Amino acid sequence: MSEVPVQSRIVVLVKQVLDANVRPRVRPDGSGVDLANLKLSMNPFDEIALEAAVKLKEQGEAQEVIAITVGRGKAQDTLRAALAMGADRGILVECEPELEPLAVAKAAWSVITDLEPVLVIAGKQAIDDDCHQTGQMLAALLGWGQALCASRIALSHDHAEVDCEVDNGRETLRLPLPAVVTTDLRLNTPRSISLPNLMKAKSKPIDIVASSALEIDVRPRLKIVEVREPRVRSAGVKVETAAEIAKVLKELTVA
Amino acid sequence: MKTLVLAEHNGSAVESATYAAIAAAALIGGVEVLVAGFGCGAAADEAARLEGVDRVLLADAPAYRDQLAENVSALVLSLMPQFDAFIAPTTSRGKGVAPRVAAILDVMQISDIVAVDAPRVFRRPIYAGNAIQTVTSDEAKLVVTVRISAFRSLGVRDGACEIVSVSQAEELGLSELIGSDIVKSDRPELASAKIIVSGGRALRDAETFARTLTPLADRLGAAIGASRAAVDAGYISNEYQVGQTGKIVAPEVYFAIGISGAIQHLAGMKESRVIIAINSDPDAPIFQVADYALVGDLFEAIPEILEHLGA
Ligand SMILES: Cc1cc2nc3c(=O)[nH]c(=O)nc-3n(C[C@@H](O)[C@H](O)[C@H](O)COP(=O)(O)OP(=O)(O)OC[C@H]3O[C@@H](n4cnc5c(N)ncnc54)[C@H](O)[C@@H]3O)c2cc1C
Ligand SMILES: Cc1cc2nc3c(=O)[nH]c(=O)nc-3n(C[C@H](O)[C@H](O)[C@H](O)COP(=O)(O)OP(=O)(O)OC[C@H]3O[C@@H](n4cnc5c(N)ncnc54)[C@H](O)[C@@H]3O)c2cc1C
């Protein structure tokens, strides 16, 4: 790979998830969460990732933005949304649904090595499985550096400078490119999709790659024994005055 | 099974997240703790006195000074032939290191467990805690991250275990820390606080947020938290956000003040022992989980509470 990539590409990982405003239903038999007929959307952190990539392109820091999703055929809806937000093209790695982060990372890895991007941006976590591991796994497989929970990304010709939200504040990392960055909510506010851009997206290309064509093992490694509703908390008592709250605090011996 | 626990530390002291990871690891097998850093001998000494720890591995070298995920995960991988499981707390550092270790070991990571049912059977929340998944793994090695608020520390003992050095340090040069802005506060840490006073969008602006909540937090010796709406509106910075995509807490008392109680917020605090909510809307969803609910204006209620507490 050349020092300064002629075609500097940014790859964004986008995942289709149950819409954040929909309440998931646990199947009574404990076999999982029922997604049938429920609204699916792009993982909110991936919208932030895509917005970051498109902004970098608009600033002239990148020439092409490619959105990749790993999943079933209908995940193409999420790629279309990515194209409408400004991605230039999309890649669907078509797999059976039981995908674990390791399998997603491997699928992305095998596609990305051919694309030679300068940067891969993913969400810090997907709001369904809440695993927060895919981006890091991908970085490890590629042998690249990582910056997680980004609230600022600046690119120079061979480095990225990233502000990362950490437990007790913020750290700034400098990474040689190529690298993997995951996004936090402070990074930006994703643009809403306009009708003309939605129409334009229809003519942008989506490549479909069968995971079976990639030499990777995407079998699930974990066995889900069951999925249950959490313990429910019942509502407590209504108190009438602030004085009663003070009394409660004293009784709890915290005050 | 032999487990290797990644210590969360600041160079001189072990942080509370480590205690939770050790407690979970002890349910899986024998525990050894890795302290990786530079000039971090004091943290290793402290780790050696923790209940449940058989041995401390100390990697003290400039390459680990900033505990960068790339260097630390390479170190962990070099140690893994001796261990059956790698366990890290679900912290910024743990989340950076564990998936890299899992990917190279070619095993799936089990993220953010809240219970150990058996050495290979774990429970973990999914969908913002709206469902609890029980998973099992029969892979050659286990890689697990542990939700801090879900495990109680095993405590400290009189004697100390052996500390051995494991410095085959390698600076990979894949990342470099060039700045940090770590919030130093006299308040208890959010993740381990016994009492949390959290505020939402109703607190209006940064100045009002601080002016209104600080006296109550000071009076109670509490940590301060916030909803995402409060963080997004700039009332307080990101590291105070409680919720699905913020911090997960489980204090003795959680005060939700002017917070509506969206599922993403509840995901971060509903394991609290006692929840007290103040909200002007009698139908606010927070009241469905609150043990004590006061319907009213927070700007009147808080001064009144303080007055009755004799502050
Ligand atoms: C044992 C097991 C069984 C499962 N069974 C099912 C099932 O039946 N049906 C089902 O729908 N899911 C199933 N899943 C969930 C699985 O498909 C998740 O998508 C996968 O675990 C990714 O984890 P995550 O979303 O928590 O990743 P995270 O690491 O939290 O995601 C971080 C980021 O990685 C990227 N990313 C994650 N997944 C994808 C993707 N697929 N494509 C592109 N980018 C992505 C995104 O940028 C995302 O923001 C199962 C998981 C397990 C462990
Ligand atoms: C993917 C995703 C992830 C998210 N992650 C998180 C997360 O981690 N944490 C989180 O908190 N949120 C998260 N959210 C946002 C969440 O959905 C809510 O938008 C947010 O929690 C609302 O914050 P709030 O309750 O402060 O604000 P609002 O919903 O605006 O509620 C303000 C409340 O204050 C009350 N109020 C107003 N004035 C007064 C007064 N004078 N006295 C008393 N009460 C008053 C109102 O009745 C109202 O109930 C996430 C959302 C998404 C989509």
XYZ file of C-alpha atoms and ligand atoms in Angstrom:
672
model
C 0.000 0.000 0.000
C 1.291 3.464 -0.857
C 2.023 6.054 1.830
C -0.667 8.446 0.695
C -3.538 6.447 -0.708
C -4.617 7.782 -4.088
C -8.151 6.799 -3.445
C -8.664 7.438 0.233
C -11.607 5.439 1.290
C -13.506 5.376 4.536
C -15.478 2.267 5.373
C -18.413 2.537 7.761
C -20.020 -0.479 9.429
C -23.770 -0.160 9.654
C -26.084 -2.540 11.421
C -29.815 -2.948 11.163
C -31.358 -3.089 14.627
C -34.746 -2.902 16.260
C -35.689 0.783 16.259
C -34.684 2.473 19.511
C -38.260 3.615 20.121
C -39.768 0.134 19.916
C -40.074 -1.987 23.011
C -38.665 -5.465 22.395
C -40.807 -8.487 23.180
C -39.249 -11.541 24.727
C -40.730 -14.764 23.316
C -42.645 -16.614 26.038
C -40.713 -19.834 25.323
C -37.452 -18.099 26.230
C -35.934 -18.635 22.782
C -35.147 -15.009 22.104
C -36.546 -11.593 21.249
C -39.354 -11.449 18.714
C -38.539 -8.990 15.930
C -41.310 -10.033 13.524
C -43.127 -7.052 11.993
C -41.334 -4.544 14.203
C -39.692 -1.405 12.863
C -35.982 -1.826 12.121
C -33.591 1.106 11.757
C -29.929 1.847 11.442
C -28.128 1.500 14.782
C -28.020 5.094 16.117
C -24.248 5.001 16.666
C -23.778 3.913 13.057
C -25.698 6.988 11.898
C -23.140 8.995 13.836
C -20.333 6.973 12.203
C -21.735 7.602 8.757
C -22.218 11.300 9.395
C -18.565 11.502 10.490
C -17.387 9.778 7.307
C -19.528 11.928 5.026
C -18.298 15.081 6.774
C -14.680 13.990 6.293
C -15.428 13.482 2.610
C -17.078 16.890 2.378
C -13.973 18.392 3.977
C -11.852 16.750 1.288
C -10.215 14.295 3.695
C -11.594 11.283 1.863
C -12.743 10.482 -1.623
C -15.141 7.638 -1.098
C -17.393 6.394 1.686
C -18.398 2.736 1.610
C -21.054 1.345 3.942
C -20.851 -2.330 4.846
C -23.501 -4.372 6.551
C -23.390 -8.011 7.488
C -26.700 -9.790 7.679
C -29.791 -10.903 5.876
C -31.044 -9.570 2.540
C -33.375 -7.092 4.172
C -30.422 -5.365 5.816
C -30.141 -3.699 2.388
C -32.728 -1.198 3.672
C -30.090 0.036 6.079
C -27.531 0.280 3.281
C -30.022 2.372 1.288
C -30.395 4.681 4.268
C -26.597 4.928 4.413
C -26.471 5.810 0.725
C -29.151 8.450 1.259
C -27.040 9.943 4.055
C -24.131 10.292 1.640
C -22.287 6.981 1.340
C -21.119 6.356 -2.241
C -21.735 2.640 -2.311
C -22.785 -0.240 -0.158
C -21.692 -3.819 0.424
C -23.936 -6.466 1.923
C -22.176 -9.551 3.211
C -25.077 -11.931 3.168
C -25.176 -14.326 6.109
C -27.607 -16.332 8.139
C -28.980 -14.224 10.986
C -27.174 -15.873 13.928
C -24.183 -13.610 13.727
C -21.930 -12.915 16.622
C -19.564 -9.922 16.741
C -16.600 -12.194 15.938
C -18.344 -13.360 12.766
C -19.295 -9.788 11.831
C -15.718 -8.672 12.427
C -14.356 -11.521 10.298
C -16.787 -10.835 7.476
C -15.916 -7.144 7.533
C -12.209 -7.991 7.756
C -12.220 -10.163 4.666
C -14.011 -7.516 2.610
C -11.984 -4.601 3.986
C -8.551 -6.031 3.229
C -9.358 -5.707 -0.476
C -10.775 -2.203 -0.117
C -7.651 -0.798 1.550
C -9.449 2.007 3.388
C -7.590 4.651 5.394
C -10.161 4.474 8.135
C -12.956 2.213 9.330
C -15.651 3.775 11.487
C -18.144 1.694 13.468
C -20.593 2.393 16.273
C -19.326 1.956 19.835
C -22.120 -0.506 20.471
C -25.202 -1.855 18.790
C -28.292 -1.085 20.846
C -29.706 -4.607 20.530
C -26.965 -6.922 21.767
C -25.012 -4.143 23.508
C -21.779 -6.088 22.943
C -19.414 -3.173 22.210
C -16.756 -5.396 20.708
C -17.115 -5.558 16.914
C -14.878 -2.582 16.064
C -12.147 -3.711 18.450
C -12.229 -7.263 17.084
C -11.967 -5.947 13.550
C -9.013 -3.741 14.510
C -7.251 -6.738 16.075
C -7.839 -8.941 13.024
C -6.505 -6.220 10.746
C -3.572 -5.570 13.084
C -4.532 -1.891 13.260
C -4.807 0.583 16.081
C -8.144 1.550 17.571
C -9.771 4.590 19.121
C -13.085 3.987 20.865
C -16.022 6.244 21.721
C -14.803 9.112 19.568
C -16.088 12.617 20.165
C -13.705 14.199 17.614
C -11.884 12.758 14.606
C -9.247 14.709 12.708
C -7.396 13.151 9.761
C -4.012 14.126 8.454
C -2.344 12.365 5.549
C -1.020 9.465 7.589
C -2.500 9.882 11.072
C -5.800 10.250 12.818
C -6.191 12.250 15.982
C -9.184 11.149 18.004
C -10.739 12.371 21.235
C -12.086 9.361 23.082
C -14.689 9.483 25.835
C -13.391 7.340 28.710
C -14.898 6.458 32.102
C -13.573 9.504 33.891
C -13.059 12.042 31.158
C -11.402 12.208 27.786
C -8.211 10.945 26.162
C -6.716 12.052 22.882
C -5.091 9.322 20.803
C -2.945 9.617 17.712
C -3.116 6.608 15.428
C -1.124 5.831 12.315
C -3.480 5.100 9.421
C -5.162 2.834 8.608
C -7.065 2.521 11.877
C -10.450 1.704 13.354
C -12.529 4.289 15.196
C -15.822 3.759 17.041
C -18.279 6.563 17.663
C -19.860 8.143 20.705
C -22.828 10.448 20.731
C -20.871 13.665 21.187
C -19.219 13.260 17.784
C -21.994 14.848 15.732
C -25.704 15.012 15.050
C -26.550 12.860 12.049
C -28.295 14.679 9.212
C -31.833 13.736 8.338
C -32.408 12.209 4.959
C -33.937 14.504 2.339
C -36.262 13.212 -0.354
C -33.905 14.103 -3.245
C -31.062 12.271 -1.520
C -33.329 9.302 -0.949
C -34.095 9.240 -4.682
C -30.415 9.612 -5.562
C -29.582 6.714 -3.266
C -31.722 4.421 -5.402
C -29.203 4.600 -8.211
C -26.117 4.080 -6.058
C -24.584 0.598 -6.241
C -24.898 -2.142 -3.634
C -22.669 -5.196 -3.992
C -23.844 -8.426 -2.478
C -21.199 -10.861 -1.305
C -22.198 -14.297 -0.040
C -20.405 -15.051 3.218
C -19.888 -18.588 1.901
C -17.649 -17.082 -0.772
C -15.350 -15.650 1.912
C -12.970 -18.042 3.565
C -14.217 -17.381 7.059
C -15.999 -19.319 9.730
C -19.166 -17.516 10.817
C -20.724 -20.307 12.884
C -22.071 -19.132 16.236
C -19.684 -19.955 19.062
C -21.963 -19.245 21.977
C -25.090 -21.116 22.834
C -28.065 -19.122 24.027
C -29.642 -21.177 26.793
C -32.592 -18.854 27.171
C -33.737 -15.261 26.975
C -36.023 -14.038 29.732
C -37.760 -10.882 30.833
C -35.811 -9.171 33.567
C -37.115 -9.061 37.105
C -39.803 -6.419 37.094
C -39.679 -3.604 39.556
C -42.998 -2.583 40.916
C -43.951 0.998 41.427
C -43.601 2.122 45.023
C -45.430 4.744 46.975
C -46.417 8.271 46.108
C -45.270 10.757 48.686
C -47.096 14.036 49.060
C -44.392 16.385 50.275
C -40.691 17.014 50.057
C -40.573 16.576 53.833
C -41.459 12.915 53.371
C -38.513 12.452 51.008
C -36.245 13.926 53.660
C -37.739 11.498 56.178
C -37.135 8.556 53.851
C -33.522 9.624 53.409
C -33.066 9.744 57.165
C -34.658 6.314 57.556
C -32.361 4.905 54.914
C -29.623 6.386 57.092
C -28.010 8.013 54.135
C -28.648 11.489 55.465
C -10.211 -23.241 35.446
C -7.467 -20.667 35.779
C -8.544 -17.081 35.170
C -6.522 -13.972 34.377
C -8.136 -10.741 35.532
C -7.109 -7.401 34.058
C -6.699 -4.895 36.887
C -8.176 -1.444 36.445
C -5.761 0.903 38.180
C -4.391 4.400 38.013
C -0.761 3.467 38.617
C -0.838 3.913 42.354
C -4.119 2.290 43.358
C -6.438 -0.454 42.174
C -9.842 0.871 41.156
C -13.146 -0.513 42.339
C -13.898 -2.069 38.954
C -11.127 -4.586 39.644
C -12.883 -5.817 42.786
C -16.012 -6.674 40.798
C -14.012 -8.476 38.109
C -12.204 -10.530 40.773
C -15.505 -11.425 42.455
C -16.872 -12.702 39.120
C -13.621 -14.484 38.261
C -13.644 -16.324 41.588
C -16.951 -17.909 40.538
C -15.278 -19.181 37.361
C -11.971 -20.497 38.724
C -8.663 -19.643 40.398
C -7.767 -15.967 40.072
C -4.535 -14.310 38.989
C -4.473 -10.559 38.429
C -2.518 -8.711 35.762
C -1.332 -5.212 36.658
C 0.044 -3.591 33.510
C 1.453 -0.092 33.698
C 4.600 1.883 34.325
C 5.695 2.592 37.877
C 2.639 0.718 39.097
C 4.207 -1.380 41.860
C 1.910 0.155 44.478
C -1.150 -0.967 42.547
C 0.302 -4.496 42.345
C 0.926 -4.495 46.117
C -2.674 -3.525 46.681
C -3.939 -6.193 44.269
C -1.899 -8.828 46.128
C -3.879 -8.130 49.289
C -7.281 -8.617 47.703
C -9.338 -11.573 48.840
C -9.567 -14.320 46.244
C -6.331 -13.497 44.396
C -3.799 -16.358 44.083
C -1.025 -14.435 42.327
C -0.331 -11.025 40.808
C 1.438 -10.666 37.476
C 3.154 -7.302 37.218
C 4.055 -5.900 33.807
C 5.880 -2.692 34.640
C 7.319 -1.077 31.529
C 7.131 2.163 29.516
C 5.140 0.330 26.812
C 2.272 -0.022 29.316
C 2.450 3.503 30.730
C -0.799 4.637 29.112
C -2.349 1.154 29.193
C -3.044 1.339 25.471
C -5.326 -1.449 24.281
C -3.029 -2.658 21.495
C 0.015 -3.151 23.739
C -1.929 -4.550 26.685
C -3.881 -7.032 24.567
C -0.628 -8.291 23.029
C 0.708 -8.791 26.570
C -2.443 -10.651 27.604
C -2.218 -12.862 24.517
C 1.335 -13.788 25.445
C 0.078 -14.927 28.869
C -3.051 -16.746 27.732
C -1.397 -20.142 27.106
C -1.273 -20.432 30.928
C -4.933 -19.528 31.456
C -8.391 -20.821 30.605
C -10.185 -17.501 30.872
C -9.491 -13.801 30.501
C -11.712 -11.494 32.527
C -11.875 -7.711 32.409
C -14.234 -5.217 33.990
C -16.657 -3.478 31.611
C -14.735 -0.201 31.682
C -13.208 1.877 28.898
C -9.970 -0.105 29.242
C -11.612 -3.511 29.591
C -13.766 -2.839 26.536
C -10.672 -1.840 24.587
C -8.569 -4.883 25.487
C -10.929 -7.870 25.805
C -12.369 -7.929 22.247
C -8.855 -7.738 20.760
C -7.819 -10.702 22.889
C -10.942 -12.663 21.922
C -10.533 -11.971 18.199
C -6.946 -13.203 18.126
C -7.760 -16.244 20.280
C -10.586 -16.815 17.785
C -13.250 -17.088 20.469
C -16.399 -15.085 21.106
C -16.337 -12.610 23.942
C -19.161 -12.703 26.459
C -19.864 -9.046 27.180
C -20.956 -7.367 30.377
C -22.093 -10.340 32.439
C -24.303 -9.712 35.469
C -24.280 -13.262 36.881
C -22.257 -16.471 36.780
C -24.626 -19.466 36.915
C -21.802 -21.992 36.432
C -18.176 -21.581 35.313
C -19.265 -21.577 31.662
C -22.801 -20.244 32.017
C -23.406 -16.520 32.233
C -26.270 -14.079 32.276
C -26.099 -10.796 30.410
C -28.629 -8.090 29.606
C -29.547 -7.288 26.004
C -31.863 -4.680 24.474
C -31.164 -2.070 27.132
C -31.856 -4.581 29.863
C -35.290 -5.426 28.491
C -34.214 -9.042 28.212
C -31.703 -11.198 30.036
C -29.819 -13.726 27.946
C -28.278 -16.841 29.459
C -25.311 -17.932 27.347
C -22.845 -20.748 27.531
C -19.542 -21.255 25.783
C -17.549 -24.437 25.300
C -14.712 -22.720 23.467
C -11.096 -23.453 24.356
C -10.705 -20.153 26.181
C -13.251 -17.833 27.738
C -13.129 -14.074 27.319
C -15.571 -12.246 29.566
C -16.270 -8.647 30.565
C -17.983 -8.001 33.898
C -20.588 -5.383 34.783
C -19.094 -3.610 37.784
C -22.347 -2.839 39.557
C -23.448 -6.489 39.462
C -20.703 -8.007 41.634
C -19.764 -7.174 45.193
C -16.119 -6.924 46.231
C -14.697 -9.889 48.152
C -12.769 -7.479 50.333
C -9.179 -7.239 51.520
C -7.192 -9.774 53.590
C -4.242 -9.460 55.956
C -1.553 -11.278 54.032
C -0.454 -10.758 50.454
C 0.023 -13.260 47.659
C 3.071 -13.583 45.437
C 3.838 -10.911 42.834
C 5.764 -12.012 39.751
C 7.152 -9.844 36.975
C 6.122 -10.586 33.405
C 7.742 -7.776 31.427
C 8.303 -8.881 27.859
C 7.273 -5.398 26.844
C 6.575 -4.513 23.282
C 5.653 -1.071 21.980
C 3.564 -1.784 18.913
C 3.209 1.851 17.894
C -0.401 1.366 16.812
C -1.644 4.211 18.967
C -0.247 6.917 21.150
C -1.799 8.913 23.971
C -1.166 12.581 23.253
C -3.484 14.211 25.742
C -5.944 13.567 28.485
C -8.535 15.506 30.318
C -9.416 13.391 33.306
C -12.027 14.791 35.610
C -10.707 15.000 39.155
C -13.529 15.243 41.575
C -13.875 15.002 45.328
C -17.211 13.326 44.821
C -17.567 9.565 44.881
C -17.166 7.859 41.506
C -20.423 7.301 39.674
C -19.797 3.587 39.168
C -19.241 2.797 42.836
C -21.198 5.533 44.621
C -23.682 4.554 47.329
C -25.922 7.490 46.502
C -26.438 9.158 43.135
C -28.288 12.385 42.463
C -29.171 12.440 38.776
C -30.722 15.266 36.830
C -32.481 15.457 33.475
C -33.524 17.924 30.861
C -35.735 19.733 33.385
C -32.601 21.258 34.945
C -32.624 23.889 32.141
C -28.943 24.703 31.658
C -25.465 23.934 32.967
C -25.547 26.654 35.577
C -28.976 25.698 36.921
C -28.038 22.010 36.870
C -24.998 22.613 39.053
C -26.649 25.191 41.310
C -29.679 22.975 41.959
C -28.124 19.525 42.341
C -24.787 20.273 43.992
C -26.137 21.223 47.441
C -28.198 18.026 47.622
C -25.305 15.876 46.396
C -22.966 17.580 48.878
C -25.397 17.076 51.745
C -25.745 13.362 50.938
C -22.130 12.735 49.938
C -23.508 11.589 46.603
C -22.176 11.284 43.082
C -23.872 13.305 40.357
C -25.400 11.674 37.298
C -27.407 12.791 34.302
C -29.765 11.673 31.567
C -28.643 11.760 27.984
C -30.908 14.706 27.301
C -29.047 16.652 29.991
C -25.702 15.604 28.514
C -26.778 16.397 24.951
C -27.966 19.817 26.048
C -24.519 20.460 27.540
C -25.590 20.701 31.210
C -22.793 18.312 32.151
C -20.213 16.217 30.331
C -20.577 12.767 28.798
C -18.938 10.749 31.569
C -21.869 11.511 33.860
C -24.463 9.916 31.574
C -26.356 7.039 33.145
C -28.067 4.539 30.866
C -27.842 1.943 28.143
C -25.203 3.875 26.278
C -23.788 5.590 29.339
C -22.796 4.188 32.710
C -24.614 1.359 34.435
C -25.042 2.002 38.141
C -26.689 0.251 41.088
C -26.347 2.462 44.164
C -28.203 2.139 47.461
C -30.191 5.239 46.558
C -30.768 6.697 43.099
C -32.375 10.108 42.851
C -33.992 10.771 39.454
C -34.774 14.462 39.309
C -36.604 15.887 36.312
C -35.892 12.698 34.375
C -38.729 11.143 32.391
C -37.538 7.530 32.655
C -37.029 6.431 29.035
C -36.095 2.746 28.701
C -32.547 3.707 27.770
C -32.189 5.588 31.045
C -33.847 2.853 33.111
C -31.369 0.366 31.627
C -28.631 2.143 33.525
C -30.195 2.500 36.965
C -33.067 0.145 37.574
C -30.961 -2.239 39.663
C -30.568 0.508 42.265
C -31.783 -0.596 45.696
C -34.039 2.396 46.294
C -35.177 4.793 43.578
C -36.555 8.201 44.484
C -38.083 10.269 41.677
C -39.194 13.859 41.500
C -41.142 14.833 38.416
C -43.889 17.339 37.698
C -45.678 14.926 35.378
C -47.694 12.329 37.336
C -47.560 10.003 34.313
C -43.765 10.119 33.867
C -42.530 6.544 33.215
C -39.904 6.931 35.962
C -42.728 6.528 38.480
C -43.267 2.956 37.285
C -39.946 1.960 38.832
C -39.608 4.489 41.653
C -39.927 3.316 45.248
C -40.732 6.844 46.365
C -42.406 9.217 43.949
C -42.924 12.911 44.463
C -45.083 14.657 41.893
C -44.002 18.260 41.904
C -41.662 20.978 40.761
C -38.064 20.039 41.450
C -37.105 23.689 41.954
C -39.418 23.811 44.957
C -38.861 20.253 46.165
C -35.064 20.249 46.411
C -34.744 23.332 48.633
C -37.504 21.908 50.828
C -35.747 18.557 51.145
C -32.541 20.331 52.080
C -34.373 22.392 54.636
C -35.851 19.272 56.255
C -32.482 17.588 56.248
C -31.248 20.531 58.222
C -28.664 21.485 55.631
C -25.412 -16.712 20.231
C -25.984 -15.556 19.470
C -27.120 -15.757 18.704
C -27.674 -14.698 18.009
N -28.816 -14.887 17.309
C -29.335 -13.862 16.614
C -30.523 -13.999 15.872
O -31.156 -15.047 15.860
N -30.966 -12.939 15.162
C -30.318 -11.742 15.156
O -30.753 -10.810 14.483
N -29.201 -11.572 15.870
C -28.703 -12.606 16.604
N -27.585 -12.406 17.345
C -27.002 -11.072 17.433
C -25.956 -10.834 16.422
O -26.437 -11.045 15.167
C -25.381 -9.422 16.591
O -25.626 -8.689 15.474
C -23.902 -9.534 16.721
O -23.715 -10.201 17.941
C -23.201 -8.206 16.709
O -23.133 -7.746 18.038
P -23.555 -6.318 18.437
O -24.614 -5.887 17.555
O -23.851 -6.326 19.872
O -22.201 -5.600 18.116
P -21.521 -4.385 18.750
O -20.114 -4.773 18.916
O -22.272 -3.876 19.935
O -21.659 -3.365 17.566
C -20.750 -2.336 17.359
C -20.772 -1.897 15.947
O -20.341 -2.940 15.100
C -20.961 -2.816 13.827
N -21.773 -4.003 13.555
C -22.277 -4.901 14.441
N -22.979 -5.838 13.799
C -22.934 -5.519 12.481
C -23.467 -6.084 11.303
N -24.217 -7.190 11.356
N -23.191 -5.498 10.112
C -22.427 -4.385 10.052
N -21.909 -3.787 11.119
C -22.163 -4.341 12.314
C -21.812 -1.580 13.898
O -21.059 -0.480 13.461
C -22.093 -1.467 15.390
O -22.447 -0.172 15.785
C -27.047 -13.443 18.055
C -25.902 -13.253 18.823
C -25.386 -14.293 19.527
C -24.176 -14.038 20.399
C -29.888 4.736 21.063
C -30.265 5.559 22.229
C -29.506 5.469 23.381
C -29.832 6.240 24.494
N -29.079 6.110 25.624
C -29.449 6.819 26.726
C -28.727 6.706 27.945
O -27.729 5.979 28.046
N -29.147 7.424 29.013
C -30.248 8.245 28.970
O -30.581 8.873 29.983
N -30.932 8.378 27.829
C -30.559 7.692 26.708
N -31.263 7.877 25.563
C -32.247 8.964 25.504
C -33.592 8.601 26.102
O -34.361 7.935 25.134
C -34.326 9.880 26.554
O -34.427 10.751 25.472
C -33.635 10.607 27.707
O -33.344 9.715 28.768
C -34.542 11.719 28.195
O -33.880 12.489 29.161
P -34.717 13.314 30.240
O -35.588 12.382 30.983
O -33.754 14.130 31.011
O -35.531 14.332 29.338
P -37.061 14.422 28.995
O -37.567 13.176 28.403
O -37.245 15.699 28.277
O -37.742 14.538 30.420
C -37.675 15.636 31.265
C -38.598 15.344 32.437
O -38.541 16.394 33.364
C -39.831 16.649 33.864
N -39.863 18.039 34.311
C -39.837 19.167 33.561
N -39.805 20.257 34.355
C -39.793 19.821 35.636
C -39.740 20.443 36.897
N -39.675 21.786 37.002
N -39.772 19.683 38.002
C -39.820 18.339 37.919
N -39.862 17.689 36.751
C -39.844 18.412 35.610
C -40.754 16.354 32.721
O -42.063 16.004 33.180
C -40.050 15.178 32.033
O -40.532 13.933 32.551
C -30.939 7.115 24.445
C -31.706 7.200 23.282
C -31.382 6.435 22.187
C -32.212 6.555 20.955
